Coordinates of C-alpha atoms in Angstrom, one line a residue:
X230 CA 0.2 0.7 0.3
X231 CA 1.0 3.5 -1.0
X232 CA 1.5 6.3 1.5
X233 CA -0.6 9.6 1.4
X234 CA 0.8 12.5 1.9
X235 CA -0.8 14.3 4.7
X236 CA 2.6 15.5 6.1
X237 CA 2.6 18.0 3.4
X238 CA -0.9 18.0 2.0
X239 CA -3.0 17.7 4.8
X240 CA -6.9 17.9 4.0
X241 CA -5.2 18.1 0.5
X242 CA -4.4 14.5 0.5
X243 CA -8.4 13.3 1.1
X244 CA -9.7 15.7 -1.4
X245 CA -7.2 15.1 -4.2
X246 CA -8.8 11.1 -3.6
X247 CA -12.0 11.8 -4.1
X248 CA -11.8 15.4 -7.1
X249 CA -12.3 17.8 -4.9
X250 CA -11.4 21.5 -6.5
X251 CA -8.7 23.0 -4.4
X252 CA -7.1 26.2 -4.5
X253 CA -4.6 27.3 -2.9
X254 CA -3.5 31.3 -0.9
X255 CA -0.2 30.5 0.6
X256 CA -1.0 29.0 4.0
X257 CA -4.8 28.7 3.0
X258 CA -6.3 26.1 1.1
X259 CA -10.0 26.1 0.3
X260 CA -11.3 22.7 -1.2
X261 CA -14.8 22.5 -3.1
X262 CA -16.3 19.2 -3.1
X263 CA -17.1 18.3 -7.2
X264 CA -19.9 19.7 -8.9
X265 CA -21.3 17.3 -9.4
X266 CA -22.4 17.4 -5.3
X267 CA -25.0 19.5 -3.4
X268 CA -22.3 21.8 -2.6
X269 CA -19.5 22.2 0.2
X270 CA -15.9 22.5 1.6
X271 CA -12.8 21.8 3.4
X272 CA -11.7 25.2 4.4
X273 CA -7.8 24.6 5.8
X274 CA -4.8 27.0 6.7
X275 CA -1.0 24.9 7.3
X276 CA 0.3 27.4 9.8
X277 CA 3.8 25.2 10.4
X278 CA 5.4 21.9 8.8
X279 CA 3.4 19.2 10.3
X280 CA 0.6 20.9 11.4
X281 CA -2.9 21.5 9.5
X282 CA -6.0 22.9 11.0
X283 CA -9.1 22.5 8.5
X284 CA -12.6 23.5 9.3
X285 CA -15.6 21.1 7.3
X286 CA -18.7 21.6 5.7
X287 CA -20.0 19.3 3.4
X288 CA -22.8 16.6 2.3
X289 CA -21.2 13.8 -0.1
X290 CA -23.3 12.1 -2.7
X291 CA -21.8 8.9 -2.0
X292 CA -20.3 7.1 0.4
X293 CA -16.2 8.4 1.2
X294 CA -13.6 5.5 2.4
X295 CA -10.0 6.6 2.3
X296 CA -7.5 4.9 4.2
X297 CA -4.8 8.0 5.3
X298 CA -1.3 5.7 5.7
X299 CA 1.1 8.0 6.4
X300 CA 4.9 7.0 7.8
X301 CA 5.1 9.7 10.2
X302 CA 3.9 9.2 13.5
X303 CA 0.6 12.0 14.5
X304 CA -2.1 13.2 16.2
X305 CA -5.5 13.4 14.5
X306 CA -8.1 15.4 16.4
X307 CA -11.3 16.2 15.5
X308 CA -14.6 18.1 16.8
X309 CA -17.8 16.4 15.0
X310 CA -20.9 19.3 14.9
X311 CA -22.8 17.3 12.5
X312 CA -22.9 14.0 11.1
X313 CA -21.3 10.5 11.2
X314 CA -17.1 9.3 11.0
X315 CA -16.3 5.6 11.7
X316 CA -12.7 5.2 12.4
X317 CA -10.7 2.0 11.7
X318 CA -7.4 1.2 12.8
X319 CA -5.4 -2.0 12.7
X320 CA -6.1 -4.4 15.9
X321 CA -8.9 -2.2 16.5
X322 CA -12.5 -2.5 16.9
X323 CA -14.4 0.2 14.2
X324 CA -15.3 3.4 15.9
X325 CA -18.2 5.6 14.6
X326 CA -17.4 9.7 16.2
X327 CA -19.8 10.9 18.6
X328 CA -20.6 14.6 18.7
X329 CA -17.0 16.5 20.4
X330 CA -13.7 15.9 20.3
X331 CA -12.4 12.9 19.9
X332 CA -8.6 12.1 19.1
X333 CA -6.9 9.2 16.8
X334 CA -3.3 8.2 17.2
X335 CA -1.2 7.5 14.2
X336 CA 1.8 5.8 14.5
X337 CA 2.2 5.2 11.1
X338 CA -0.2 2.7 10.5
X339 CA -2.9 2.7 7.8
X340 CA -5.8 4.7 9.1
X341 CA -9.5 4.0 6.9
X342 CA -11.9 7.0 7.5
X343 CA -15.6 5.8 6.5
X344 CA -18.6 8.9 5.6
X345 CA -21.6 7.5 4.4
X346 CA -23.5 9.0 1.4
X347 CA -25.8 11.8 2.1
X348 CA -24.4 12.0 4.6
X349 CA -23.7 15.9 6.2
X350 CA -21.1 16.6 7.8
X351 CA -19.4 19.1 9.9
X352 CA -15.7 18.8 12.0
X353 CA -13.2 21.5 12.9
X354 CA -9.8 19.1 13.3
X355 CA -6.2 19.1 14.0
X356 CA -4.0 17.1 12.1
X357 CA -0.3 17.8 13.8
X358 CA 2.6 15.4 13.2
X359 CA 5.7 14.3 16.0
X360 CA 8.1 15.7 14.4
X361 CA 6.3 20.1 14.4
X362 CA 5.4 19.2 18.5
X363 CA 9.4 18.3 19.0
X364 CA 10.6 21.5 16.6
X365 CA 8.6 23.6 18.6
X366 CA 10.1 22.0 22.4
X367 CA 13.5 22.4 21.7
X368 CA 12.6 25.8 20.2
X369 CA 10.5 26.8 23.4
X370 CA 12.9 24.6 25.3
X371 CA 9.9 23.1 27.4
X372 CA 9.6 19.4 28.7
X373 CA 6.4 18.7 28.5
X374 CA 4.3 15.1 27.9
X375 CA 2.7 15.9 24.4
X376 CA 4.3 13.6 21.8
X377 CA 2.2 11.0 20.0
X378 CA 3.7 8.2 22.4
X379 CA 2.3 10.4 25.2
X380 CA -0.8 10.5 23.9
X381 CA -1.8 6.8 24.0
X382 CA -2.2 7.5 28.4
X383 CA -5.1 10.3 27.7
X384 CA -8.7 8.9 28.2
X385 CA -11.8 10.5 26.5
X386 CA -12.6 12.7 29.2
X387 CA -8.8 14.5 29.6
X388 CA -9.7 14.7 25.5
X389 CA -13.4 15.9 25.4
X390 CA -13.5 18.6 28.4
X391 CA -15.2 22.1 28.5
X392 CA -11.7 24.6 28.1
X393 CA -10.6 22.0 24.7
X394 CA -14.0 22.8 23.4
X395 CA -13.4 26.5 23.7
X396 CA -10.0 26.1 21.9
X397 CA -10.9 24.0 19.3
X398 CA -14.2 26.7 18.8
X399 CA -11.5 29.4 18.5
X400 CA -10.1 27.4 15.6
X401 CA -13.1 26.8 13.8
X402 CA -13.7 30.3 13.9
X403 CA -10.4 31.3 13.0
X404 CA -9.5 28.9 10.0
X405 CA -13.0 29.3 8.0
X406 CA -12.4 33.5 8.5
X407 CA -9.3 33.6 8.2
X408 CA -9.2 35.9 11.5
X409 CA -6.2 34.9 13.3
X410 CA -2.2 35.3 12.7
X411 CA -0.5 32.3 11.5
X412 CA 1.3 31.6 14.3
X413 CA -1.6 32.4 16.6
X414 CA -3.0 28.6 15.2
X415 CA 0.2 27.8 16.0
X416 CA -0.2 27.9 19.4
X417 CA -3.8 26.9 20.0
X418 CA -2.0 24.1 18.3
X419 CA 0.3 23.1 21.3
X420 CA -2.1 24.5 23.6
X421 CA -4.4 21.9 22.6
X422 CA -1.8 19.4 23.1
X423 CA -0.7 21.3 26.6
X424 CA -4.4 20.7 28.1
X425 CA -4.8 17.3 27.3
X426 CA -1.5 16.3 29.4
X427 CA -2.6 19.2 32.0
X428 CA -6.6 17.0 32.4
X429 CA -4.6 14.3 32.5
X430 CA -2.3 15.0 35.3
X431 CA -5.2 16.7 37.1
X432 CA -7.0 13.6 37.0
X433 CA -4.4 11.8 37.9
X434 CA -3.6 14.3 41.1
X435 CA -7.6 13.1 42.5
X436 CA -8.1 10.8 44.8
X437 CA -7.7 6.9 43.7
X438 CA -11.7 5.7 43.9
X439 CA -11.6 3.8 41.5
X440 CA -11.7 0.8 43.3
X441 CA -15.1 1.3 44.5
X442 CA -16.4 0.5 41.0
X443 CA -15.7 -3.4 39.5
X444 CA -14.9 -3.9 35.7
X445 CA -18.3 -4.8 34.8
X446 CA -19.8 -1.6 36.2
X447 CA -17.6 0.6 34.9
X448 CA -18.6 -1.3 31.4
X449 CA -21.8 -0.2 32.2
X450 CA -20.8 3.1 33.2
X451 CA -19.5 3.9 30.1
X452 CA -22.6 2.9 28.0
X453 CA -24.1 6.3 30.6
X454 CA -21.5 8.2 29.5
X455 CA -22.1 7.0 25.7
X456 CA -25.4 8.0 25.1
X457 CA -25.2 11.4 27.5
X458 CA -22.6 11.9 24.4
X459 CA -25.0 10.8 21.4
X460 CA -28.1 13.4 22.9
X461 CA -27.3 15.5 25.4
X462 CA -29.7 17.7 24.4
X463 CA -32.7 14.9 24.2
X464 CA -31.3 12.4 27.4
X465 CA -33.5 10.4 28.7
X466 CA -34.7 10.4 31.8
X467 CA -33.1 9.0 35.3
X468 CA -35.2 5.9 35.0
X469 CA -33.7 5.4 32.1
X470 CA -30.2 5.6 32.8
X471 CA -30.6 3.5 36.0
X472 CA -32.2 0.6 33.0
X473 CA -28.6 1.4 31.1
X474 CA -26.1 1.2 34.1
X475 CA -28.9 -1.3 35.8
X476 CA -28.4 0.1 39.0
X477 CA -30.1 2.4 41.4
X478 CA -30.3 6.1 41.0
X479 CA -28.3 6.0 44.1
X480 CA -25.4 3.4 43.1
X481 CA -25.3 4.9 39.8
X482 CA -24.6 8.6 41.1
X483 CA -21.9 7.2 43.5
X484 CA -20.6 4.6 41.1
X485 CA -20.8 7.4 38.5
X486 CA -18.5 10.4 40.7
X487 CA -16.6 7.5 42.0
X488 CA -15.0 6.4 38.1
X489 CA -15.4 9.8 36.3
X490 CA -14.0 12.1 39.1
X491 CA -17.1 14.6 38.9
X492 CA -20.8 14.2 39.8
X493 CA -23.7 12.8 36.7
X494 CA -25.1 15.8 37.1
X495 CA -22.4 18.2 36.6
X496 CA -21.6 15.7 33.6
X497 CA -24.9 16.4 31.6
X498 CA -24.2 20.2 32.5
X499 CA -21.2 19.9 31.0
X500 CA -21.7 18.3 27.6
X501 CA -24.9 20.5 27.8
X502 CA -23.0 23.9 27.5
X503 CA -20.4 22.3 25.2
X504 CA -23.2 22.0 22.4
X505 CA -24.6 25.0 23.7
X506 CA -21.0 26.7 22.0
X507 CA -21.4 24.5 19.0
X508 CA -24.8 25.8 18.7
X509 CA -23.9 29.9 19.4
X510 CA -22.1 29.8 15.9
X511 CA -25.7 29.2 14.5
X512 CA -26.9 32.8 13.3
X513 CA -30.2 31.6 13.0
X514 CA -31.0 30.9 16.9
X515 CA -30.6 33.6 19.2
X516 CA -29.8 32.7 23.0
X517 CA -32.8 32.6 24.8
X518 CA -33.5 29.8 21.8
X519 CA -30.3 28.1 22.8
X520 CA -31.3 28.7 26.0
X521 CA -35.1 26.4 25.3
X522 CA -33.3 24.2 23.4
X523 CA -31.2 23.3 26.9
X524 CA -33.7 22.6 29.0
X525 CA -34.1 26.5 30.4
X526 CA -37.3 28.8 30.6
X527 CA -34.8 31.6 32.2
X528 CA -31.9 32.7 29.9
X529 CA -30.4 34.4 32.6
X530 CA -29.3 31.1 34.2
X531 CA -28.3 29.2 31.6
X532 CA -25.2 32.4 31.0
X533 CA -24.8 31.8 34.5
X534 CA -24.4 28.0 33.9
X535 CA -22.9 28.6 30.5
X536 CA -19.9 30.4 32.4
X537 CA -19.5 28.1 35.2
X538 CA -18.3 25.7 32.6
X539 CA -17.0 27.8 29.6
X540 CA -15.8 31.1 32.1
X541 CA -17.4 33.3 29.7
X542 CA -21.0 34.2 28.9
X543 CA -22.8 33.5 26.1
X544 CA -23.2 36.7 24.7
X545 CA -19.3 37.3 25.3
X546 CA -18.8 34.1 23.5
X547 CA -20.0 35.2 20.1
X548 CA -19.1 38.8 20.5
X549 CA -15.1 37.3 20.7
X550 CA -16.1 35.8 17.2
X551 CA -18.4 38.6 15.3
X552 CA -21.9 36.9 15.5

């Protein structure tokens, strides 16, 4: 199997394979879907060697089945807004990415990306190679566990966190509107990696409580978490969550906090507020509409909850991107 050239082309390699029309201007590229499709694009910036940041919005008329095979170790960070993308790697079960932020680690083996026909995809991505990370650490003199070999120790909770969502949204609006200077993209990408490692470090410093959760219960709790992640704005009742966990409500709450280090309520609220941040990008929705969709009748209470999770109000977030 021949290597693909993500190291030099980023999503341009994917776009070239499927016949997208690509126009480049300096460090920026716009990949437009083929004329026989409805519409769509992938806009991308290459601020440093081995780093590509992209925002995509398209609907494929055909199934997209792409094998990324780069010999250089890299990390692919994907924040899914809408759509289903399945990732398949050798020796691992195929994984359909859920909304929010996901990390895929490539150590030089083929990585298969599959998108169903007719699927409306909207996502932000950061593709960063170990060589770029090494260059940054060497230039700054920092020593921090953020390389590909370190990433295997990171857990989903370290990746899909509110502090990460904010940076991903900044990158999304930066690359879509060419709003950031080139060095800022590099610094934001490195900030993501530092946050992953920091979130892992914070987790390690918490009192060890997992011993109270059996392996069998851990699997059940993961199903509860997966159900919340799948659709945080249309959650099942407490009774249904208990049924998924096969636990009483009190045991579910105690076990969830023991395993994930936060209450079930806190996790649900964080998931809702991450989705709210994505919805704030929709000009057709005002903050009152979004508050209602998130289950808040009072916009002020919604704003207070949003600020507690993200550190800024919904209005401040929108003003920051000129929305």
